[in-house]
Short mmCIF file of C-alpha atoms and ligand atoms in Angstrom, two decimals:
data_model
loop_
_atom_site.label_atom_id
_atom_site.label_comp_id
_atom_site.label_asym_id
_atom_site.label_seq_id
_atom_site.Cartn_x
_atom_site.Cartn_y
_atom_site.Cartn_z
CA MET A 67 144.66 -203.66 27.79
CA SER A 68 144.49 -205.56 31.04
CA THR A 69 147.24 -205.29 33.58
CA THR A 70 145.67 -207.88 35.86
CA THR A 71 147.45 -211.21 35.96
CA GLY A 72 144.75 -213.54 37.30
CA ASP A 73 141.60 -213.29 35.22
CA PRO A 74 138.66 -213.52 37.68
CA ARG A 75 136.04 -214.37 35.05
CA PRO A 76 134.56 -217.88 34.78
CA ARG A 77 136.18 -220.22 32.29
CA VAL A 78 134.60 -222.65 29.82
CA ARG A 79 135.67 -225.98 28.35
CA THR A 80 134.74 -226.93 24.80
CA GLY A 81 134.78 -230.66 24.10
CA PRO A 82 132.99 -233.29 22.01
CA ASP A 83 129.93 -232.90 24.27
CA GLY A 84 129.81 -229.18 23.69
CA VAL A 85 130.52 -226.30 26.04
CA ALA A 86 130.65 -226.53 29.83
CA VAL A 87 131.14 -223.70 32.32
CA LEU A 88 133.92 -224.61 34.74
CA GLY A 89 133.88 -224.06 38.46
CA TRP A 90 133.69 -225.82 41.80
CA ARG A 91 130.99 -227.62 43.77
CA CYS A 92 130.86 -228.43 47.44
CA THR A 93 131.04 -232.18 47.99
CA GLY A 94 129.02 -231.73 51.19
CA CYS A 95 126.14 -229.31 50.55
CA GLY A 96 126.35 -229.13 46.75
CA TYR A 97 126.85 -225.35 46.57
CA PRO A 98 128.09 -224.41 43.07
CA VAL A 99 130.51 -221.55 42.52
CA ALA A 100 132.28 -220.19 39.45
CA GLN A 101 134.97 -218.31 41.41
CA ALA A 102 138.03 -220.21 42.58
CA VAL A 103 137.49 -221.38 46.17
CA LEU A 104 139.52 -223.64 48.47
CA ARG A 105 136.52 -224.53 50.63
CA CYS A 106 132.75 -224.11 50.36
CA PRO A 107 131.74 -220.54 51.30
CA LEU A 108 128.54 -221.87 52.87
CA CYS A 109 129.65 -224.86 54.96
CA ARG A 110 133.47 -224.86 54.71
CA GLY A 111 133.22 -228.36 53.24
CA PRO A 112 135.67 -229.60 50.61
CA VAL A 113 135.04 -228.61 47.01
CA ALA A 114 135.70 -230.46 43.77
CA GLU A 115 136.24 -229.07 40.30
CA SER A 116 132.99 -229.21 38.38
CA ALA A 117 131.66 -228.66 34.87
CA PHE A 118 128.27 -226.95 34.83
CA SER A 119 125.53 -227.04 32.23
CA PRO A 120 125.86 -224.22 29.71
CA GLU A 121 122.09 -223.71 29.77
CA GLY A 122 120.09 -221.67 32.19
CA GLU A 123 117.59 -218.88 32.69
CA VAL A 124 118.11 -215.14 32.38
CA TRP A 125 117.69 -213.50 35.81
CA ALA A 126 118.19 -209.86 34.81
CA SER A 127 119.76 -208.02 31.88
CA THR A 128 120.75 -204.67 30.44
CA CYS A 129 122.72 -203.07 27.64
CA LEU A 130 125.71 -200.87 28.45
CA ARG A 131 125.95 -197.88 26.15
CA VAL A 132 128.89 -196.05 27.73
CA ARG A 133 132.61 -196.38 27.30
CA VAL A 134 134.10 -199.05 29.54
CA PRO A 135 137.78 -199.96 29.19
CA GLY A 136 138.21 -203.15 27.17
CA HIS A 137 134.64 -203.15 25.89
CA THR A 138 133.01 -201.49 22.91
CA PRO A 139 129.51 -200.12 23.48
CA PRO A 140 126.77 -200.97 23.03
CA TYR A 141 126.96 -204.43 24.58
CA ALA A 142 124.16 -206.44 26.16
CA VAL A 143 124.81 -208.45 29.32
CA ALA A 144 122.70 -210.78 31.43
CA TYR A 145 122.85 -212.73 34.64
CA VAL A 146 122.11 -216.34 33.76
CA VAL A 147 121.34 -218.91 36.46
CA LEU A 148 122.84 -222.10 35.02
CA ASP A 149 120.78 -225.27 35.47
CA ASP A 150 121.90 -226.79 38.78
CA GLY A 151 124.81 -224.37 38.68
CA PRO A 152 125.96 -220.90 39.68
CA ARG A 153 124.71 -217.58 38.35
CA VAL A 154 127.12 -216.09 35.80
CA LEU A 155 127.39 -212.81 33.94
CA VAL A 156 127.31 -213.28 30.17
CA HIS A 157 127.42 -211.09 27.09
CA THR A 158 124.60 -211.62 24.58
CA PRO A 159 124.42 -210.64 20.90
CA GLY A 160 123.32 -207.21 19.72
CA ASP A 161 122.02 -204.39 21.86
CA ARG A 162 118.65 -205.83 22.88
CA PRO A 163 119.00 -207.42 26.35
CA LEU A 164 117.40 -210.87 26.73
CA PRO A 165 114.38 -210.47 29.04
CA PRO A 166 114.35 -212.22 32.43
CA SER A 167 113.02 -215.82 32.26
CA THR A 168 114.44 -216.30 28.76
CA ARG A 169 116.30 -219.60 28.36
CA ALA A 170 119.91 -219.00 27.35
CA ARG A 171 122.95 -221.09 26.50
CA VAL A 172 126.62 -220.27 27.01
CA THR A 173 128.48 -220.78 23.74
CA GLY A 174 132.03 -219.93 24.75
CA THR A 175 134.12 -216.88 25.50
CA SER A 176 134.87 -213.79 23.46
CA GLY A 177 138.34 -212.95 22.23
CA THR A 178 138.74 -210.75 25.28
CA GLY A 179 137.58 -213.43 27.71
CA ASP A 180 133.92 -212.62 28.42
CA LEU A 181 131.37 -215.44 28.63
CA LEU A 182 129.08 -215.41 25.58
CA ALA A 183 125.52 -216.69 25.49
CA VAL A 184 122.62 -216.84 23.05
CA PRO A 185 118.93 -217.62 23.47
CA ALA A 186 118.64 -221.40 23.98
CA GLY A 187 117.68 -223.12 20.74
CA GLU A 188 119.49 -220.54 18.60
CA GLU A 189 122.69 -221.40 16.83
CA SER A 190 125.75 -219.56 18.10
CA MET B 1452 127.98 -192.60 77.41
CA SER B 1453 124.28 -193.12 76.78
CA ALA B 1454 124.07 -191.32 73.46
CA ALA B 1455 126.33 -189.74 70.89
CA PHE B 1456 125.56 -186.45 69.22
CA VAL B 1457 126.51 -184.61 66.06
CA HIS B 1458 128.08 -181.39 67.33
CA GLY B 1459 128.76 -179.87 63.94
CA VAL B 1460 128.84 -180.54 60.21
CA GLY B 1461 130.52 -179.00 57.19
CA THR B 1462 131.18 -179.57 53.52
CA SER B 1463 133.37 -178.25 50.78
CA ARG B 1464 131.93 -177.08 47.52
CA PHE B 1465 130.70 -180.01 45.36
CA GLY B 1466 131.69 -180.24 41.71
CA ARG B 1467 134.19 -181.34 39.14
CA GLN B 1468 137.06 -179.24 40.40
CA PRO B 1469 140.25 -181.08 39.41
CA GLY B 1470 142.54 -178.20 40.26
CA VAL B 1471 141.47 -177.97 43.90
CA GLY B 1472 142.87 -181.09 45.54
CA ALA B 1473 142.06 -182.99 48.70
CA PRO B 1474 143.93 -180.73 51.17
CA SER B 1475 141.89 -177.71 50.13
CA LEU B 1476 138.58 -179.59 50.07
CA VAL B 1477 139.28 -181.07 53.51
CA GLN B 1478 140.14 -177.67 54.94
CA GLN B 1479 136.85 -176.24 53.66
CA ALA B 1480 134.76 -179.03 55.15
CA VAL B 1481 136.60 -179.37 58.47
CA THR B 1482 136.78 -175.63 59.10
CA GLU B 1483 133.02 -175.35 58.65
CA ALA B 1484 132.37 -178.41 60.85
CA LEU B 1485 134.63 -177.20 63.67
CA ASP B 1486 133.10 -173.71 63.56
CA ASP B 1487 129.63 -175.28 63.51
CA ALA B 1488 130.54 -177.42 66.54
CA GLY B 1489 132.09 -174.51 68.38
CA VAL B 1490 135.45 -176.26 68.56
CA ASP B 1491 138.05 -173.49 68.87
CA ASP B 1492 141.00 -175.72 69.70
CA VAL B 1493 141.72 -178.81 67.62
CA ARG B 1494 143.25 -180.39 70.73
CA GLU B 1495 139.62 -180.98 71.77
CA LEU B 1496 139.55 -183.72 69.11
CA ASP B 1497 140.59 -187.17 70.33
CA ALA B 1498 140.66 -188.96 66.98
CA VAL B 1499 139.81 -188.64 63.31
CA PHE B 1500 137.80 -191.30 61.48
CA ALA B 1501 138.33 -190.50 57.82
CA GLY B 1502 137.14 -192.14 54.64
CA THR B 1503 138.12 -192.17 51.00
CA VAL B 1504 137.59 -194.76 48.28
CA PHE B 1505 140.07 -193.74 45.60
CA GLY B 1506 142.31 -191.44 47.63
CA ALA B 1507 146.03 -192.06 47.82
CA PRO B 1508 147.57 -193.55 50.98
CA GLY B 1509 147.91 -190.79 53.55
CA THR B 1510 145.21 -188.59 52.04
CA ALA B 1511 143.71 -187.74 55.44
CA GLN B 1512 147.02 -187.07 57.21
CA ARG B 1513 148.29 -185.00 54.28
CA ALA B 1514 145.29 -182.69 54.56
CA LEU B 1515 144.71 -182.66 58.32
CA GLN B 1516 148.22 -181.45 59.18
CA LEU B 1517 147.33 -178.19 57.44
CA LEU B 1518 144.57 -177.72 60.00
CA GLY B 1519 146.95 -178.51 62.86
CA ILE B 1520 145.20 -181.84 63.44
CA THR B 1521 148.17 -184.09 64.23
CA GLY B 1522 149.20 -186.53 66.90
CA VAL B 1523 145.76 -188.05 67.53
CA PRO B 1524 144.92 -191.41 65.95
CA ILE B 1525 143.79 -190.91 62.34
CA LEU B 1526 142.06 -193.96 60.89
CA THR B 1527 140.95 -194.26 57.27
CA PHE B 1528 137.96 -196.38 56.26
CA GLU B 1529 136.89 -197.68 52.86
CA ASN B 1530 133.41 -199.07 52.27
CA ALA B 1531 132.60 -197.95 48.72
CA CYS B 1532 129.81 -195.36 48.62
CA ALA B 1533 129.09 -195.97 52.31
CA THR B 1534 132.64 -195.02 53.33
CA SER B 1535 132.04 -191.90 55.41
CA SER B 1536 128.75 -193.26 56.78
CA THR B 1537 130.81 -196.17 58.03
CA ALA B 1538 133.27 -193.73 59.62
CA LEU B 1539 130.35 -192.01 61.37
CA HIS B 1540 128.90 -195.30 62.60
CA GLU B 1541 132.27 -196.33 64.01
CA ALA B 1542 132.90 -192.89 65.54
CA ARG B 1543 129.56 -193.06 67.28
CA HIS B 1544 130.45 -196.40 68.83
CA ALA B 1545 133.89 -195.12 69.80
CA VAL B 1546 132.17 -192.29 71.69
CA LEU B 1547 129.51 -194.55 73.20
CA SER B 1548 132.16 -196.97 74.45
CA GLY B 1549 134.18 -194.17 76.01
CA ARG B 1550 137.22 -194.86 73.87
CA PHE B 1551 137.21 -191.32 72.52
CA GLY B 1552 135.45 -188.23 73.85
CA ARG B 1553 135.19 -186.41 70.55
CA VAL B 1554 135.84 -187.70 67.03
CA LEU B 1555 136.14 -185.76 63.80
CA CYS B 1556 134.62 -187.69 60.90
CA LEU B 1557 135.85 -186.86 57.44
CA GLY B 1558 135.01 -187.99 53.92
CA VAL B 1559 137.03 -186.88 50.92
CA GLU B 1560 137.15 -187.81 47.25
CA THR B 1561 138.92 -186.25 44.28
CA MET B 1562 137.31 -188.28 41.55
CA THR B 1563 138.34 -186.18 38.57
CA LEU B 1564 141.92 -187.06 39.47
CA HIS B 1565 141.15 -190.71 38.69
CA PHE B 1566 138.36 -190.69 36.11
CA SER B 1567 137.60 -188.59 33.05
CA GLY B 1568 134.10 -190.08 32.79
CA PRO B 1569 132.19 -192.69 34.77
CA ILE B 1570 133.99 -194.85 37.33
CA THR B 1571 135.77 -197.65 35.49
CA PRO B 1572 134.96 -201.10 36.85
CA GLU B 1573 137.48 -202.98 38.95
CA GLU B 1574 139.54 -205.37 36.84
CA THR B 1575 140.16 -207.81 39.68
CA ASP B 1576 136.39 -208.30 40.02
CA ALA B 1577 134.78 -211.07 37.94
CA GLU B 1578 131.91 -208.87 36.80
CA GLY B 1579 133.88 -205.64 36.68
CA ARG B 1580 136.36 -207.33 34.34
CA ALA B 1581 133.41 -208.42 32.19
CA GLY B 1582 132.40 -204.78 31.75
CA LEU B 1583 129.63 -204.44 34.31
CA ALA B 1584 130.15 -200.78 35.23
CA LEU B 1585 128.12 -199.32 38.11
CA PRO B 1586 125.32 -198.00 35.88
CA GLY B 1587 125.02 -201.60 34.69
CA VAL B 1588 124.76 -202.89 38.27
CA TYR B 1589 121.80 -200.57 38.90
CA ALA B 1590 120.33 -201.26 35.47
CA MET B 1591 120.29 -204.94 36.44
CA VAL B 1592 118.40 -203.89 39.59
CA ALA B 1593 115.86 -202.14 37.37
CA SER B 1594 115.60 -205.18 35.10
CA ARG B 1595 114.97 -207.54 37.99
CA TYR B 1596 112.61 -205.08 39.68
CA GLU B 1597 110.57 -204.76 36.50
CA HIS B 1598 110.38 -208.54 36.26
CA LEU B 1599 109.09 -208.83 39.84
CA TYR B 1600 106.81 -205.81 40.14
CA GLY B 1601 106.62 -203.92 36.86
CA LEU B 1602 108.47 -200.65 36.37
CA GLU B 1603 107.25 -197.72 34.34
CA PRO B 1604 109.84 -195.32 32.93
CA LYS B 1605 107.76 -192.42 34.28
CA ALA B 1606 108.43 -193.59 37.84
CA LEU B 1607 112.18 -193.62 37.24
CA ALA B 1608 111.93 -190.17 35.67
CA ALA B 1609 109.89 -188.90 38.62
CA VAL B 1610 112.78 -189.62 41.00
CA SER B 1611 115.17 -187.53 38.91
CA VAL B 1612 112.66 -184.71 38.42
CA LYS B 1613 111.89 -184.58 42.16
CA ASN B 1614 115.48 -184.69 43.38
CA ARG B 1615 116.72 -182.16 40.85
CA ARG B 1616 113.82 -179.87 41.82
CA HIS B 1617 114.95 -180.21 45.44
CA GLY B 1618 118.57 -179.64 44.43
CA ALA B 1619 117.64 -176.39 42.72
CA LEU B 1620 116.94 -175.14 46.25
CA ASN B 1621 120.33 -176.29 47.54
CA PRO B 1622 123.17 -173.83 46.94
CA ARG B 1623 125.71 -176.65 47.52
CA ALA B 1624 124.31 -178.86 44.74
CA GLN B 1625 126.61 -179.69 41.83
CA HIS B 1626 123.71 -179.78 39.38
CA GLY B 1627 121.17 -177.19 40.44
CA ALA B 1628 119.05 -177.23 37.28
CA GLU B 1629 115.50 -178.53 37.22
CA VAL B 1630 114.54 -181.07 34.55
CA THR B 1631 111.28 -182.39 33.14
CA ALA B 1632 110.29 -186.05 32.89
CA GLU B 1633 110.47 -185.74 29.11
CA GLU B 1634 114.03 -184.43 29.31
CA VAL B 1635 115.02 -187.24 31.68
CA LEU B 1636 113.65 -189.95 29.41
CA ALA B 1637 115.00 -188.34 26.24
CA SER B 1638 118.53 -188.00 27.61
CA ARG B 1639 121.16 -190.43 26.33
CA MET B 1640 120.68 -194.07 27.33
CA VAL B 1641 123.48 -195.18 29.63
CA ALA B 1642 122.39 -198.69 30.62
CA ASP B 1643 118.86 -199.77 29.72
CA PRO B 1644 116.54 -198.46 31.17
CA LEU B 1645 118.66 -195.81 32.92
CA THR B 1646 119.25 -192.59 30.98
CA LEU B 1647 121.97 -190.03 31.67
CA LEU B 1648 119.74 -187.78 33.80
CA GLN B 1649 118.98 -190.80 36.00
CA CYS B 1650 122.65 -191.19 36.91
CA CYS B 1651 124.60 -189.18 39.48
CA ASP B 1652 127.73 -187.33 38.42
CA ILE B 1653 131.20 -187.87 39.81
CA SER B 1654 132.36 -185.09 42.10
CA ASP B 1655 135.32 -183.68 43.99
CA ALA B 1656 134.35 -182.80 47.55
CA ALA B 1657 134.98 -183.27 51.26
CA THR B 1658 132.53 -183.54 54.12
CA ALA B 1659 132.98 -183.53 57.89
CA ALA B 1660 131.13 -184.02 61.15
CA VAL B 1661 132.15 -183.69 64.79
CA ILE B 1662 130.78 -186.49 66.95
CA GLY B 1663 130.77 -186.41 70.74
CA GLY B 1664 128.76 -186.90 73.87
CA GLU B 1665 125.88 -184.92 75.31
CA ARG B 1666 126.97 -181.39 76.26
CA GLY B 1667 123.64 -179.63 76.67
CA VAL B 1668 123.88 -177.61 73.48
CA GLY B 1669 120.50 -177.23 71.83
CA ARG B 1670 121.78 -177.39 68.27
CA ASP B 1671 123.50 -180.73 68.83
CA VAL B 1672 121.66 -183.56 67.10
CA ARG B 1673 121.28 -186.91 68.84
CA ILE B 1674 122.20 -190.03 66.90
CA ALA B 1675 119.27 -192.23 67.84
CA ALA B 1676 120.59 -195.30 66.06
CA SER B 1677 123.07 -196.44 63.46
CA ALA B 1678 123.52 -199.80 61.81
CA LEU B 1679 126.09 -201.26 59.44
CA ARG B 1680 126.35 -204.54 57.59
CA SER B 1681 128.10 -205.91 54.55
CA GLY B 1682 126.21 -207.96 52.01
CA GLU B 1683 125.48 -211.67 52.20
CA LEU B 1684 126.28 -213.97 49.29
CA TRP B 1685 124.10 -212.89 46.36
CA ASP B 1686 123.99 -215.80 43.94
CA HIS B 1687 121.83 -218.32 42.07
CA ARG B 1688 119.58 -218.65 45.14
CA SER B 1689 118.71 -214.94 45.22
CA THR B 1690 115.39 -213.60 44.06
CA HIS B 1691 115.62 -209.93 45.05
CA PRO B 1692 117.45 -207.22 43.11
CA TRP B 1693 120.98 -206.44 44.22
CA GLY B 1694 121.19 -204.60 47.54
CA TYR B 1695 117.57 -205.01 48.55
CA GLU B 1696 118.04 -207.55 51.31
CA LEU B 1697 121.11 -205.77 52.65
CA MET B 1698 119.32 -202.42 52.86
CA ALA B 1699 116.27 -204.03 54.44
CA GLY B 1700 118.35 -205.86 57.03
CA VAL B 1701 120.34 -202.79 58.03
CA ALA B 1702 117.18 -200.68 58.17
CA ALA B 1703 115.51 -203.25 60.44
CA ASP B 1704 118.54 -203.11 62.76
CA ALA B 1705 118.35 -199.30 62.87
CA TRP B 1706 114.59 -199.15 63.52
CA HIS B 1707 114.97 -201.73 66.28
CA GLU B 1708 117.71 -199.75 68.00
CA ALA B 1709 115.91 -196.43 67.61
CA GLY B 1710 112.65 -197.89 68.88
CA ILE B 1711 110.73 -196.28 66.03
CA GLY B 1712 109.65 -197.25 62.54
CA PRO B 1713 109.86 -195.62 59.13
CA GLY B 1714 106.45 -194.05 59.61
CA ASP B 1715 107.88 -191.94 62.45
CA VAL B 1716 110.52 -190.31 60.24
CA ASP B 1717 109.92 -186.79 58.90
CA VAL B 1718 112.69 -186.63 56.32
CA PHE B 1719 115.01 -189.11 54.59
CA GLU B 1720 118.30 -188.85 52.73
CA VAL B 1721 118.77 -192.06 50.71
CA HIS B 1722 121.24 -193.42 48.20
CA ASP B 1723 119.93 -192.31 44.80
CA ALA B 1724 123.14 -192.84 42.84
CA PHE B 1725 120.73 -194.00 40.14
CA THR B 1726 116.96 -193.42 40.12
CA ILE B 1727 116.11 -197.08 40.69
CA GLY B 1728 118.23 -196.95 43.85
CA GLU B 1729 115.83 -194.54 45.52
CA ILE B 1730 112.84 -196.69 44.57
CA THR B 1731 114.33 -199.84 46.09
CA ALA B 1732 115.70 -197.94 49.10
CA THR B 1733 112.31 -196.50 50.02
CA GLU B 1734 110.91 -200.03 49.97
CA ALA B 1735 113.80 -201.57 51.89
CA LEU B 1736 113.54 -198.86 54.54
CA GLY B 1737 109.88 -199.80 54.94
CA ILE B 1738 108.36 -196.49 53.85
CA THR B 1739 106.26 -198.60 51.51
CA GLU B 1740 105.82 -202.28 50.74
CA PRO B 1741 107.97 -204.15 48.19
CA GLY B 1742 106.80 -203.03 44.76
CA GLY B 1743 105.30 -199.83 46.15
CA GLY B 1744 108.24 -197.54 45.46
CA CYS B 1745 106.98 -196.29 42.11
CA ASP B 1746 103.60 -195.25 43.46
CA LEU B 1747 105.36 -193.64 46.42
CA VAL B 1748 107.33 -191.21 44.26
CA LEU B 1749 104.53 -190.68 41.71
CA SER B 1750 102.08 -189.79 44.50
CA GLY B 1751 104.24 -186.94 45.79
CA HIS B 1752 104.64 -188.60 49.20
CA THR B 1753 108.42 -188.22 48.98
CA ALA B 1754 108.55 -184.70 47.49
CA LEU B 1755 109.08 -181.53 49.48
CA GLY B 1756 105.62 -180.65 50.72
CA GLY B 1757 104.67 -184.34 50.81
CA ARG B 1758 104.18 -186.46 53.90
CA GLN B 1759 107.78 -187.80 54.03
CA PRO B 1760 110.24 -185.95 51.79
CA VAL B 1761 113.10 -188.07 50.48
CA ASN B 1762 116.35 -186.36 49.44
CA PRO B 1763 115.41 -182.71 50.09
CA SER B 1764 119.10 -181.92 49.43
CA GLY B 1765 118.67 -183.06 45.84
CA GLY B 1766 120.31 -186.37 46.66
CA LEU B 1767 123.30 -187.76 44.85
CA LEU B 1768 121.53 -187.04 41.54
CA SER B 1769 121.69 -183.29 42.12
CA ARG B 1770 124.36 -182.77 44.79
CA GLY B 1771 126.87 -185.02 42.99
CA HIS B 1772 128.50 -188.19 44.27
CA PRO B 1773 132.02 -187.84 45.68
CA LEU B 1774 132.00 -191.48 46.83
CA GLY B 1775 133.83 -191.37 50.14
CA ALA B 1776 132.30 -188.00 51.02
CA THR B 1777 128.68 -188.78 50.22
CA GLY B 1778 127.57 -190.36 53.50
CA LEU B 1779 128.51 -187.36 55.60
CA ALA B 1780 126.90 -185.07 53.02
CA GLN B 1781 123.66 -186.92 53.67
CA VAL B 1782 124.19 -186.62 57.43
CA ALA B 1783 124.90 -182.89 57.11
CA GLU B 1784 121.61 -182.39 55.29
CA ALA B 1785 119.77 -184.33 58.00
CA VAL B 1786 121.38 -182.19 60.69
CA TRP B 1787 120.45 -178.95 58.91
CA GLN B 1788 116.89 -180.19 58.47
CA LEU B 1789 116.53 -181.09 62.14
CA ARG B 1790 117.93 -177.73 63.26
CA GLY B 1791 115.64 -175.83 60.87
CA GLU B 1792 118.65 -174.50 58.95
CA ALA B 1793 117.83 -175.95 55.52
CA GLY B 1794 116.59 -172.71 53.98
CA ALA B 1795 114.27 -172.95 50.98
CA ARG B 1796 114.26 -176.75 51.12
CA GLN B 1797 113.37 -176.94 54.83
CA VAL B 1798 110.95 -179.72 55.80
CA GLU B 1799 108.70 -177.87 58.23
CA GLY B 1800 108.84 -179.20 61.76
CA ALA B 1801 111.27 -182.03 60.98
CA ARG B 1802 112.10 -183.83 64.23
CA VAL B 1803 113.37 -187.23 63.08
CA ALA B 1804 115.59 -187.90 60.07
CA ALA B 1805 117.02 -191.09 58.59
CA VAL B 1806 120.02 -191.51 56.30
CA GLU B 1807 120.71 -194.57 54.14
CA THR B 1808 123.97 -195.09 52.22
CA MET B 1809 124.56 -198.12 50.02
CA GLY B 1810 128.02 -199.09 48.83
CA GLY B 1811 128.64 -201.62 46.12
CA GLY B 1812 130.58 -202.83 43.18
CA THR B 1813 131.82 -206.22 44.34
CA ALA B 1814 130.44 -209.21 42.44
CA GLY B 1815 128.94 -212.10 44.37
CA ILE B 1816 127.60 -210.25 47.41
CA ASP B 1817 124.54 -208.12 48.04
CA GLY B 1818 126.60 -204.95 48.55
CA ASN B 1819 129.98 -203.94 49.98
CA GLY B 1820 128.30 -202.21 52.88
CA CYS B 1821 125.15 -200.35 53.88
CA VAL B 1822 124.65 -197.88 56.70
CA VAL B 1823 121.39 -196.52 58.10
CA VAL B 1824 121.53 -193.69 60.64
CA VAL B 1825 118.56 -192.32 62.58
CA LEU B 1826 118.94 -188.78 63.91
CA GLY B 1827 116.92 -186.60 66.23
CA GLY B 1828 113.75 -187.64 68.00
ZN1 LIG C 1980 129.02 -226.56 51.26
#
């Protein structure tokens, strides 16, 4: 349903070592970012492509129960701060949001391109 | 110019009124504001600072020509929900700097033209594309707030009950019906923990204010301070809920310029697009300490009749939220309160008012923009 050409959502890579969330990291100050950047937003230093850990901690969460184009309610979402990485918005299973401080793991992307995550330690 | 003043304010009717259109809404609001300011000749206006979020290019010019307001510079601002507050802030500085003697500020939004239900999230935004609609943004605020301080549903409900009780006294309110806490909590869940009656409604409306210098007219209301910032990066380093640090920073700027603090303010209009927004705003403004916002509303401190009423107009929850028009609606209420013209919802003896508008929707930052205006004193 999208008419947007460049998808702004973070991307993942699935390889023999599992899933990694792709993004950029400043080679000077280490700032991690999942959005495409030419320079570091903090220090204007050069950035290098980076693969971040799929695991992290839930920062906040909710479940959307209204119609949103391209999404079927109800759907639970969470901000997850990836270990040594950026904070990303993920979709989680079911309609019970994962409480803040829960450990979570990104497992891939949905058919429509959203990041998916489950409680860490659970199978996807 | 040592100070800028609000010479007059006006609004259209608020509501879902898809057949009306921006030109008609603008004429309603501007006609009232010009009459209120005693401006008989539109050639007394030196510029128009307009605002709309979803309006088509030329929305302001298309409407203003019908009022004979042509020729002067007409600038259109966009700053999400803080759009017309931003126009007011900039108009004030244009007057203070001497660039313009008198500026008409205008906010207009015809939301039913663009949306049949809630605002759809922006597809070019990383989180909007992932389905994080605005109720979700505020629900995330509630989630984080609960994690930090605890959050009882009854406190969220109390904001809606209070503001809708206030709105029942406001003939301009889109939703003038009172509700009970039970009804608020039993209404349909929109984004956990925010239920339908904790969410503002979209609206079609226009609002206006005439800003100028001191002219010795007793009804004119002095703008004691105004502050505007956009959000800082809001990322993996952040601990506070979305918008909190931006609101607190802008409020600190405004208190510093006004030379007063939140305890000196008699009445507030704050951005209660969702109930949790009022709770965090009252903390960020410094009315109470972080984590104290629930007790503040539950204690009655912020109700009409309390020590510092918040949203006597009914707020966005009751008045409706025509995005680009909301900021000046808040300012209009503050002006009426300070003049003693607020009717059944009048805060007795109000001398100082503060307005806070928070605009958001862009992932990665702590808010598109926030404006705090201090009036009177
Ligand atoms: Zn850097």
